[in-house]
Amino acid sequence: MEDRKHIEVCFTPGEYEYFKGEYDIVVVIDVLRATSAICAAFDNGIKSIIPVATIDEAREYQKKGFLVGAERQGQIVEGFDFGNSPYSYMKEELKGQEVVLSTTNGTKALSIAADAPTVVVGALNNIDALCEWLSVQDKNVLCLCSGWQDKFNLEDTICAGAICDQLISSGNFVSDEDSSIAAKYLYLSAWENPLGYLKSSSHRRRLKNLNLNEDIKYCLTPNKTKVIPILKDGKLVKL
Ligand code: 3SL
C-alpha cells in the first residue's frame, strides 16, 4: 500500500474548490509579492499579521487603530499606512507590532484556505526552510498559488514546482495531479535563472512598469530567510 504523502498544486484560488478538504497542510504562495513581503515582515521581527481579503475589512481595522497595509493593482491604496513591498516591512518601528494586510490576490488566497487544518506561507524567500519543515510533517500538502485575479501565473507555479521537486526528492511524497507535474517541469526549466525566465511574465511586467524592480529582485531570490509564517486563529504568526 502507498504510504507516501501527496504534494499537489492548485494553480489559482478559483480552482481551490476542487482540492478543498483533501489536504492537511495548505501552503499559500504569492511570490510577487504578498507572501514574500509577509516572510520579510516576520524576518524583521513583526509579531503578527492579520490577513484580510477586502479593503472594507481593512478599513474596519484601521478605524479601530490598527496599522494597516493595503495594495490593489500593485499600488498602495490611498489612506493606508503601507502597501505590499517587502521593504516596507523592514522598518525598525514595525518590530514587535501587529499589522493588518489586504492585497489583490495573496490575502484573498489566505482567506479562502483559512479553514484548512494548517495554513502556512510559502515564497522563494523561505523555500528551503519550508520544505525541510514540510518533509517531516508526514501530511498531505497542497500548494495554493494566488495567481492574478484567479488566472494562472508563472512565478507562483514555479515556486510550487520547486516545493514539489524538493519533497518528491525526499522519497516520502508523490504527486498525482497534472498541475503538480506541470509545475515541477516549469520549475526545472526556470530554476537556473528565475529572473530571466520570468522576464516577460505578466506580473513582472506590471510591477516593472510601477518601478518596482528592486521588489522583484528581492522576491525572486531564494532563501533569504528561514521563517515560516503560519495561520493561527485568523492571524499569521511565526512558526
Ligand atoms: O496580489 C497580491 O496579493 C500582491 O502581491 C500583488 S502586488 O505584487 O502587490 O502587485
mmCIF file of N, CA and C in Angstrom, residues 7-72:
data_model
loop_
_atom_site.group_PDB
_atom_site.id
_atom_site.type_symbol
_atom_site.label_atom_id
_atom_site.label_comp_id
_atom_site.label_asym_id
_atom_site.label_seq_id
_atom_site.Cartn_x
_atom_site.Cartn_y
_atom_site.Cartn_z
ATOM 1 N N ILE A 7 2.010 15.695 -2.456
ATOM 2 C CA ILE A 7 2.290 17.129 -2.603
ATOM 3 C C ILE A 7 1.668 17.518 -3.944
ATOM 4 N N GLU A 8 0.661 18.376 -3.895
ATOM 5 C CA GLU A 8 -0.052 18.737 -5.126
ATOM 6 C C GLU A 8 -0.120 20.255 -5.272
ATOM 7 N N VAL A 9 -0.526 20.676 -6.460
ATOM 8 C CA VAL A 9 -0.533 22.116 -6.774
ATOM 9 C C VAL A 9 -1.892 22.535 -7.317
ATOM 10 N N CYS A 10 -2.418 23.600 -6.740
ATOM 11 C CA CYS A 10 -3.636 24.241 -7.274
ATOM 12 C C CYS A 10 -3.176 25.560 -7.895
ATOM 13 N N PHE A 11 -3.426 25.738 -9.185
ATOM 14 C CA PHE A 11 -2.873 26.890 -9.898
ATOM 15 C C PHE A 11 -3.488 28.224 -9.505
ATOM 16 N N THR A 12 -4.753 28.220 -9.127
ATOM 17 C CA THR A 12 -5.410 29.516 -8.836
ATOM 18 C C THR A 12 -6.430 29.353 -7.706
ATOM 19 N N PRO A 13 -6.734 30.445 -6.998
ATOM 20 C CA PRO A 13 -7.783 30.363 -5.967
ATOM 21 C C PRO A 13 -9.125 29.904 -6.548
ATOM 22 N N GLY A 14 -9.366 30.226 -7.812
ATOM 23 C CA GLY A 14 -10.628 29.839 -8.450
ATOM 24 C C GLY A 14 -10.793 28.323 -8.555
ATOM 25 N N GLU A 15 -9.662 27.590 -8.557
ATOM 26 C CA GLU A 15 -9.738 26.122 -8.667
ATOM 27 C C GLU A 15 -9.690 25.446 -7.303
ATOM 28 N N TYR A 16 -9.553 26.240 -6.257
ATOM 29 C CA TYR A 16 -9.359 25.651 -4.920
ATOM 30 C C TYR A 16 -10.517 24.738 -4.516
ATOM 31 N N GLU A 17 -11.708 25.075 -4.959
ATOM 32 C CA GLU A 17 -12.865 24.248 -4.557
ATOM 33 C C GLU A 17 -12.691 22.776 -4.956
ATOM 34 N N TYR A 18 -11.884 22.520 -6.011
ATOM 35 C CA TYR A 18 -11.693 21.134 -6.460
ATOM 36 C C TYR A 18 -10.685 20.373 -5.597
ATOM 37 N N PHE A 19 -9.954 21.088 -4.754
ATOM 38 C CA PHE A 19 -8.929 20.465 -3.908
ATOM 39 C C PHE A 19 -9.305 20.520 -2.425
ATOM 40 N N LYS A 20 -10.180 21.475 -2.120
ATOM 41 C CA LYS A 20 -10.534 21.789 -0.733
ATOM 42 C C LYS A 20 -10.914 20.545 0.072
ATOM 43 N N GLY A 21 -10.449 20.483 1.294
ATOM 44 C CA GLY A 21 -10.855 19.406 2.191
ATOM 45 C C GLY A 21 -9.990 18.161 2.112
ATOM 46 N N GLU A 22 -9.099 18.093 1.115
ATOM 47 C CA GLU A 22 -8.322 16.848 0.928
ATOM 48 C C GLU A 22 -6.913 16.921 1.504
ATOM 49 N N TYR A 23 -6.530 18.066 2.011
ATOM 50 C CA TYR A 23 -5.124 18.244 2.416
ATOM 51 C C TYR A 23 -5.016 18.718 3.858
ATOM 52 N N ASP A 24 -3.996 18.221 4.550
ATOM 53 C CA ASP A 24 -3.783 18.618 5.944
ATOM 54 C C ASP A 24 -3.097 19.969 6.029
ATOM 55 N N ILE A 25 -2.225 20.223 5.046
ATOM 56 C CA ILE A 25 -1.471 21.489 5.061
ATOM 57 C C ILE A 25 -1.669 22.187 3.722
ATOM 58 N N VAL A 26 -2.045 23.455 3.775
ATOM 59 C CA VAL A 26 -2.096 24.266 2.557
ATOM 60 C C VAL A 26 -0.993 25.322 2.646
ATOM 61 N N VAL A 27 -0.148 25.344 1.607
ATOM 62 C CA VAL A 27 0.903 26.368 1.519
ATOM 63 C C VAL A 27 0.406 27.441 0.561
ATOM 64 N N VAL A 28 0.163 28.641 1.060
ATOM 65 C CA VAL A 28 -0.296 29.732 0.191
ATOM 66 C C VAL A 28 0.932 30.462 -0.353
ATOM 67 N N ILE A 29 0.940 30.619 -1.683
ATOM 68 C CA ILE A 29 2.111 31.199 -2.364
ATOM 69 C C ILE A 29 1.691 32.417 -3.178
ATOM 70 N N ASP A 30 2.362 33.539 -2.936
ATOM 71 C CA ASP A 30 2.204 34.714 -3.800
ATOM 72 C C ASP A 30 3.556 35.400 -3.885
ATOM 73 N N VAL A 31 4.400 34.828 -4.753
ATOM 74 C CA VAL A 31 5.808 35.261 -4.823
ATOM 75 C C VAL A 31 5.911 36.763 -5.085
ATOM 76 N N LEU A 32 5.116 37.279 -6.040
ATOM 77 C CA LEU A 32 5.103 38.728 -6.317
ATOM 78 C C LEU A 32 3.761 39.282 -5.857
ATOM 79 N N ARG A 33 3.655 39.873 -4.650
ATOM 80 C CA ARG A 33 4.695 39.992 -3.667
ATOM 81 C C ARG A 33 4.224 39.628 -2.273
ATOM 82 N N ALA A 34 2.938 39.271 -2.124
ATOM 83 C CA ALA A 34 2.368 39.210 -0.771
ATOM 84 C C ALA A 34 3.088 38.236 0.161
ATOM 85 N N THR A 35 3.320 36.994 -0.298
ATOM 86 C CA THR A 35 3.899 36.047 0.667
ATOM 87 C C THR A 35 5.397 36.322 0.877
ATOM 88 N N SER A 36 6.040 36.952 -0.113
ATOM 89 C CA SER A 36 7.442 37.363 0.081
ATOM 90 C C SER A 36 7.498 38.495 1.099
ATOM 91 N N ALA A 37 6.559 39.440 0.988
ATOM 92 C CA ALA A 37 6.513 40.564 1.941
ATOM 93 C C ALA A 37 6.201 40.049 3.351
ATOM 94 N N ILE A 38 5.315 39.064 3.441
ATOM 95 C CA ILE A 38 4.959 38.503 4.761
ATOM 96 C C ILE A 38 6.189 37.832 5.384
ATOM 97 N N CYS A 39 6.939 37.083 4.577
ATOM 98 C CA CYS A 39 8.171 36.452 5.115
ATOM 99 C C CYS A 39 9.157 37.532 5.551
ATOM 100 N N ALA A 40 9.285 38.588 4.745
ATOM 101 C CA ALA A 40 10.217 39.679 5.107
ATOM 102 C C ALA A 40 9.791 40.316 6.426
ATOM 103 N N ALA A 41 8.477 40.469 6.607
ATOM 104 C CA ALA A 41 7.968 41.093 7.833
ATOM 105 C C ALA A 41 8.341 40.260 9.065
ATOM 106 N N PHE A 42 8.152 38.960 8.984
ATOM 107 C CA PHE A 42 8.494 38.119 10.145
ATOM 108 C C PHE A 42 10.008 38.041 10.342
ATOM 109 N N ASP A 43 10.721 38.076 9.243
ATOM 110 C CA ASP A 43 12.181 38.073 9.350
ATOM 111 C C ASP A 43 12.656 39.342 10.064
ATOM 112 N N ASN A 44 11.879 40.402 9.888
ATOM 113 C CA ASN A 44 12.229 41.681 10.521
ATOM 114 C C ASN A 44 11.680 41.803 11.947
ATOM 115 N N GLY A 45 10.984 40.771 12.423
ATOM 116 C CA GLY A 45 10.559 40.794 13.819
ATOM 117 C C GLY A 45 9.145 41.264 14.068
ATOM 118 N N ILE A 46 8.313 41.307 13.014
ATOM 119 C CA ILE A 46 6.916 41.670 13.237
ATOM 120 C C ILE A 46 6.265 40.581 14.113
ATOM 121 N N LYS A 47 5.274 40.974 14.940
ATOM 122 C CA LYS A 47 4.685 39.983 15.849
ATOM 123 C C LYS A 47 3.614 39.144 15.142
ATOM 124 N N SER A 48 2.713 39.816 14.447
ATOM 125 C CA SER A 48 1.649 39.075 13.757
ATOM 126 C C SER A 48 1.067 39.916 12.632
ATOM 127 N N ILE A 49 0.449 39.206 11.683
ATOM 128 C CA ILE A 49 -0.201 39.872 10.549
ATOM 129 C C ILE A 49 -1.607 39.298 10.434
ATOM 130 N N ILE A 50 -2.581 40.187 10.387
ATOM 131 C CA ILE A 50 -3.962 39.730 10.187
ATOM 132 C C ILE A 50 -4.281 39.926 8.698
ATOM 133 N N PRO A 51 -4.374 38.819 7.940
ATOM 134 C CA PRO A 51 -4.656 38.991 6.515
ATOM 135 C C PRO A 51 -6.154 39.154 6.284
ATOM 136 N N VAL A 52 -6.537 40.155 5.520
ATOM 137 C CA VAL A 52 -7.971 40.308 5.216
ATOM 138 C C VAL A 52 -8.154 40.419 3.707
ATOM 139 N N ALA A 53 -9.273 39.890 3.231
ATOM 140 C CA ALA A 53 -9.465 39.802 1.780
ATOM 141 C C ALA A 53 -9.893 41.133 1.171
ATOM 142 N N THR A 54 -10.652 41.938 1.910
ATOM 143 C CA THR A 54 -11.238 43.120 1.269
ATOM 144 C C THR A 54 -10.746 44.432 1.891
ATOM 145 N N ILE A 55 -10.865 45.478 1.087
ATOM 146 C CA ILE A 55 -10.491 46.818 1.560
ATOM 147 C C ILE A 55 -11.462 47.268 2.656
ATOM 148 N N ASP A 56 -12.716 46.865 2.559
ATOM 149 C CA ASP A 56 -13.683 47.236 3.603
ATOM 150 C C ASP A 56 -13.257 46.686 4.958
ATOM 151 N N GLU A 57 -12.834 45.417 4.966
ATOM 152 C CA GLU A 57 -12.360 44.828 6.237
ATOM 153 C C GLU A 57 -11.128 45.587 6.731
ATOM 154 N N ALA A 58 -10.232 45.920 5.801
ATOM 155 C CA ALA A 58 -9.016 46.650 6.185
ATOM 156 C C ALA A 58 -9.395 47.990 6.821
ATOM 157 N N ARG A 59 -10.403 48.659 6.229
ATOM 158 C CA ARG A 59 -10.831 49.970 6.781
ATOM 159 C C ARG A 59 -11.396 49.811 8.189
ATOM 160 N N GLU A 60 -12.139 48.721 8.401
ATOM 161 C CA GLU A 60 -12.707 48.491 9.739
ATOM 162 C C GLU A 60 -11.595 48.397 10.774
ATOM 163 N N TYR A 61 -10.538 47.669 10.435
ATOM 164 C CA TYR A 61 -9.401 47.565 11.367
ATOM 165 C C TYR A 61 -8.734 48.919 11.552
ATOM 166 N N GLN A 62 -8.640 49.671 10.469
ATOM 167 C CA GLN A 62 -7.987 50.977 10.569
ATOM 168 C C GLN A 62 -8.744 51.887 11.541
ATOM 169 N N LYS A 63 -10.088 51.807 11.453
ATOM 170 C CA LYS A 63 -10.905 52.624 12.372
ATOM 171 C C LYS A 63 -10.633 52.256 13.813
ATOM 172 N N LYS A 64 -10.286 50.983 14.037
ATOM 173 C CA LYS A 64 -10.020 50.553 15.419
ATOM 174 C C LYS A 64 -8.597 50.878 15.862
ATOM 175 N N GLY A 65 -7.819 51.523 14.993
ATOM 176 C CA GLY A 65 -6.479 51.964 15.398
ATOM 177 C C GLY A 65 -5.343 51.030 15.004
ATOM 178 N N PHE A 66 -5.637 49.984 14.201
ATOM 179 C CA PHE A 66 -4.568 49.075 13.766
ATOM 180 C C PHE A 66 -3.703 49.742 12.693
ATOM 181 N N LEU A 67 -2.443 49.295 12.601
ATOM 182 C CA LEU A 67 -1.594 49.654 11.459
ATOM 183 C C LEU A 67 -2.054 48.783 10.300
ATOM 184 N N VAL A 68 -2.345 49.375 9.150
ATOM 185 C CA VAL A 68 -2.934 48.576 8.069
ATOM 186 C C VAL A 68 -2.211 48.817 6.738
ATOM 187 N N GLY A 69 -1.808 47.728 6.093
ATOM 188 C CA GLY A 69 -1.255 47.798 4.746
ATOM 189 C C GLY A 69 -2.316 47.358 3.755
ATOM 190 N N ALA A 70 -2.393 48.051 2.619
ATOM 191 C CA ALA A 70 -3.364 47.639 1.600
ATOM 192 C C ALA A 70 -2.804 47.929 0.219
ATOM 193 N N GLU A 71 -2.911 46.914 -0.632
ATOM 194 C CA GLU A 71 -2.432 47.033 -2.017
ATOM 195 C C GLU A 71 -3.513 46.577 -2.979
ATOM 196 N N ARG A 72 -3.683 47.338 -4.059
ATOM 197 C CA ARG A 72 -4.522 46.876 -5.168
ATOM 198 C C ARG A 72 -3.817 47.274 -6.458
#
